[in-house]
Amino acid sequence: MTRSRTLWQFRGVNMMSGQLTATVVDSLSAFMPGVLTLMGDLDTASKLHAPFAFIWARYSGLPELFDTHRRHGVNFGYPLRPEFIESNMYLYQATQDDWYLEVAERALEDINERMRTECGFAAVLDLRTGKLEDKMPSFVTAETLKYLYLTFAEVSCPGCWTWSDCRRLMGSLTGFAVPP
């Protein structure tokens, strides 16, 4: 991965030559701002997070693949992945910047309005049409909704969002055992 000269985003490169290999970014890449936040690099984290927030605002969800060169979605499915919302939660907890609350509110409203079903939530087959899939991945309740809740929870820990503090305070938010 390398940072684009014109945008704050990472793009795929050949590990031997450094040559650009793809102009698409996947929705899983939205985890990186959260990692950078836990490492204490809030400046880079916020700059990397912003394009994902703008993509979300454009599509009311995060397409699985987005072409950064053409600035358009490639795969418009959204299985309610947690990475973007998790990074947003860490950035809010670390900065207390209301913009992250607004991003979380928008995500919560979009998920509730577009993806709610009679018995839960459904993955989106196509964000352009709003067509839903007949499934709800387990990470929706295990992570996506939990991170939204923790963003708005009044009990927070501003200033303690380093990796070691986070591990000590909350164990692992994703449910994996974390060694002491």
Short mmCIF file of C-alpha atoms in Angstrom, two decimals:
data_model
loop_
_atom_site.label_atom_id
_atom_site.label_comp_id
_atom_site.label_asym_id
_atom_site.label_seq_id
_atom_site.Cartn_x
_atom_site.Cartn_y
_atom_site.Cartn_z
CA MET A 1 0.00 0.00 0.00
CA THR A 2 1.17 3.50 -0.76
CA ARG A 3 -0.34 6.91 -0.14
CA SER A 4 -1.63 8.67 -3.24
CA ARG A 5 0.02 12.01 -4.02
CA THR A 6 -3.31 13.75 -4.56
CA LEU A 7 -5.62 12.04 -2.08
CA TRP A 8 -5.34 10.69 1.43
CA GLN A 9 -5.96 7.05 0.65
CA PHE A 10 -3.87 3.96 0.33
CA ARG A 11 -3.67 2.06 -2.92
CA GLY A 12 -2.35 -1.36 -3.84
CA VAL A 13 1.20 -1.57 -5.16
CA ASN A 14 3.57 -4.34 -6.19
CA MET A 15 5.65 -5.23 -3.14
CA MET A 16 8.83 -5.60 -5.21
CA SER A 17 8.66 -2.62 -7.58
CA GLY A 18 6.31 -0.20 -5.82
CA GLN A 19 4.33 0.15 -9.04
CA LEU A 20 0.61 0.82 -8.71
CA THR A 21 -1.35 -2.42 -9.18
CA ALA A 22 -4.91 -1.25 -8.68
CA THR A 23 -6.94 1.91 -8.46
CA VAL A 24 -9.67 0.33 -6.35
CA VAL A 25 -9.96 0.42 -2.59
CA ASP A 26 -12.09 -2.13 -0.76
CA SER A 27 -14.37 -1.44 2.16
CA LEU A 28 -12.18 -3.52 4.47
CA SER A 29 -9.48 -0.84 4.10
CA ALA A 30 -11.61 1.40 6.30
CA PHE A 31 -10.04 -0.38 9.29
CA MET A 32 -6.73 1.49 8.85
CA PRO A 33 -7.82 4.84 10.35
CA GLY A 34 -8.83 2.95 13.49
CA VAL A 35 -5.44 1.28 13.74
CA LEU A 36 -3.69 4.63 13.24
CA THR A 37 -5.90 6.16 15.92
CA LEU A 38 -4.91 3.45 18.39
CA MET A 39 -1.28 4.09 17.46
CA GLY A 40 -1.75 7.79 18.23
CA ASP A 41 -1.44 9.12 14.65
CA LEU A 42 -4.68 11.09 14.67
CA ASP A 43 -3.69 13.42 11.83
CA THR A 44 -3.17 10.63 9.30
CA ALA A 45 -6.12 8.65 10.69
CA SER A 46 -8.54 11.54 10.21
CA LYS A 47 -7.25 12.24 6.68
CA LEU A 48 -7.63 8.58 5.69
CA HIS A 49 -11.06 8.32 7.28
CA ALA A 50 -12.59 11.33 5.53
CA PRO A 51 -12.75 9.80 2.00
CA PHE A 52 -14.64 6.80 3.42
CA ALA A 53 -17.09 9.17 5.13
CA PHE A 54 -17.66 11.03 1.86
CA ILE A 55 -18.15 7.75 -0.02
CA TRP A 56 -20.69 6.71 2.65
CA ALA A 57 -22.52 10.02 2.28
CA ARG A 58 -22.68 9.56 -1.50
CA TYR A 59 -24.06 5.99 -1.43
CA SER A 60 -25.68 5.76 2.05
CA GLY A 61 -23.36 2.84 2.69
CA LEU A 62 -19.84 1.77 1.79
CA PRO A 63 -19.51 -0.08 -1.53
CA GLU A 64 -17.34 -3.18 -1.36
CA LEU A 65 -15.06 -1.72 -4.06
CA PHE A 66 -14.51 1.91 -5.01
CA ASP A 67 -12.37 3.07 -7.94
CA THR A 68 -10.27 5.96 -6.67
CA HIS A 69 -9.19 6.97 -10.18
CA ARG A 70 -12.71 7.22 -11.61
CA ARG A 71 -14.17 8.13 -8.20
CA HIS A 72 -17.04 5.72 -8.60
CA GLY A 73 -18.21 2.51 -6.98
CA VAL A 74 -17.28 -0.76 -8.70
CA ASN A 75 -19.01 -3.34 -6.51
CA PHE A 76 -22.07 -1.76 -4.92
CA GLY A 77 -22.78 -4.47 -2.36
CA TYR A 78 -22.60 -3.56 1.32
CA PRO A 79 -22.81 -6.44 3.82
CA LEU A 80 -22.92 -4.00 6.78
CA ARG A 81 -19.21 -4.37 7.48
CA PRO A 82 -17.98 -2.80 10.74
CA GLU A 83 -14.55 -1.44 9.74
CA PHE A 84 -15.63 2.09 8.79
CA ILE A 85 -17.91 2.46 11.82
CA GLU A 86 -15.22 1.04 14.12
CA SER A 87 -12.63 3.53 12.87
CA ASN A 88 -15.16 6.32 13.27
CA MET A 89 -15.80 5.24 16.87
CA TYR A 90 -12.08 5.26 17.73
CA LEU A 91 -11.61 8.67 16.11
CA TYR A 92 -14.55 10.12 18.02
CA GLN A 93 -13.36 8.67 21.32
CA ALA A 94 -9.85 10.00 20.72
CA THR A 95 -10.81 13.49 19.50
CA GLN A 96 -14.32 14.15 20.85
CA ASP A 97 -14.90 15.94 17.51
CA ASP A 98 -18.65 16.20 16.85
CA TRP A 99 -18.09 15.57 13.13
CA TYR A 100 -17.53 11.89 13.95
CA LEU A 101 -20.82 11.84 15.86
CA GLU A 102 -22.51 13.26 12.76
CA VAL A 103 -20.91 10.56 10.60
CA ALA A 104 -22.10 7.88 13.04
CA GLU A 105 -25.60 9.38 13.14
CA ARG A 106 -25.76 9.32 9.34
CA ALA A 107 -24.59 5.69 9.29
CA LEU A 108 -27.13 4.73 11.96
CA GLU A 109 -29.97 6.44 10.09
CA ASP A 110 -28.97 4.86 6.76
CA ILE A 111 -28.69 1.39 8.27
CA ASN A 112 -32.00 1.77 10.08
CA GLU A 113 -33.87 3.21 7.09
CA ARG A 114 -32.36 1.19 4.23
CA MET A 115 -31.30 -2.12 5.77
CA ARG A 116 -33.78 -2.86 8.54
CA THR A 117 -36.07 -5.80 7.95
CA GLU A 118 -38.89 -7.34 9.94
CA CYS A 119 -36.47 -9.59 11.82
CA GLY A 120 -33.18 -7.65 11.89
CA PHE A 121 -31.03 -6.10 9.20
CA ALA A 122 -30.06 -7.28 5.73
CA ALA A 123 -26.91 -6.96 3.68
CA VAL A 124 -27.32 -4.70 0.65
CA LEU A 125 -26.93 -6.30 -2.76
CA ASP A 126 -26.79 -2.94 -4.57
CA LEU A 127 -26.54 0.44 -2.83
CA ARG A 128 -27.75 2.21 -5.98
CA THR A 129 -31.10 0.41 -6.02
CA GLY A 130 -31.42 -0.46 -2.34
CA LYS A 131 -31.99 -4.14 -3.16
CA LEU A 132 -31.32 -6.27 -0.08
CA GLU A 133 -29.92 -9.76 0.25
CA ASP A 134 -31.70 -12.44 2.24
CA LYS A 135 -29.00 -12.59 4.90
CA MET A 136 -27.56 -10.75 7.85
CA PRO A 137 -23.91 -11.55 8.58
CA SER A 138 -23.15 -12.29 12.24
CA PHE A 139 -20.73 -9.36 12.47
CA VAL A 140 -23.66 -6.93 12.13
CA THR A 141 -24.69 -7.42 15.76
CA ALA A 142 -21.29 -8.59 17.00
CA GLU A 143 -19.47 -5.52 15.69
CA THR A 144 -21.27 -2.99 13.47
CA LEU A 145 -24.13 -2.19 15.86
CA LYS A 146 -21.86 -2.47 18.90
CA TYR A 147 -19.47 0.16 17.51
CA LEU A 148 -22.38 2.47 16.78
CA TYR A 149 -23.61 2.01 20.35
CA LEU A 150 -20.14 2.67 21.77
CA THR A 151 -19.84 5.83 19.68
CA PHE A 152 -22.91 7.29 21.36
CA ALA A 153 -22.42 5.73 24.81
CA GLU A 154 -21.96 8.38 27.49
CA VAL A 155 -19.42 6.25 29.32
CA SER A 156 -16.24 6.84 27.39
CA CYS A 157 -12.57 7.11 27.94
CA PRO A 158 -11.25 10.21 26.12
CA GLY A 159 -7.50 10.29 26.01
CA CYS A 160 -6.97 6.60 26.75
CA TRP A 161 -7.32 5.21 23.24
CA THR A 162 -3.89 3.72 22.77
CA TRP A 163 -3.66 0.07 21.84
CA SER A 164 -2.40 -1.01 25.27
CA ASP A 165 -4.98 1.07 27.17
CA CYS A 166 -7.77 -0.14 24.92
CA ARG A 167 -6.75 -3.78 25.44
CA ARG A 168 -6.54 -3.33 29.20
CA LEU A 169 -9.85 -1.49 29.45
CA MET A 170 -12.07 -3.42 27.10
CA GLY A 171 -10.29 -6.61 26.15
CA SER A 172 -11.06 -7.20 22.52
CA LEU A 173 -14.08 -5.53 20.96
CA THR A 174 -14.16 -8.19 18.27
CA GLY A 175 -14.48 -11.01 20.78
CA PHE A 176 -11.05 -12.60 20.35
CA ALA A 177 -8.98 -13.42 23.39
CA VAL A 178 -6.33 -10.80 24.06
CA PRO A 179 -3.28 -11.93 26.03
CA PRO A 180 -2.42 -9.77 29.07
#
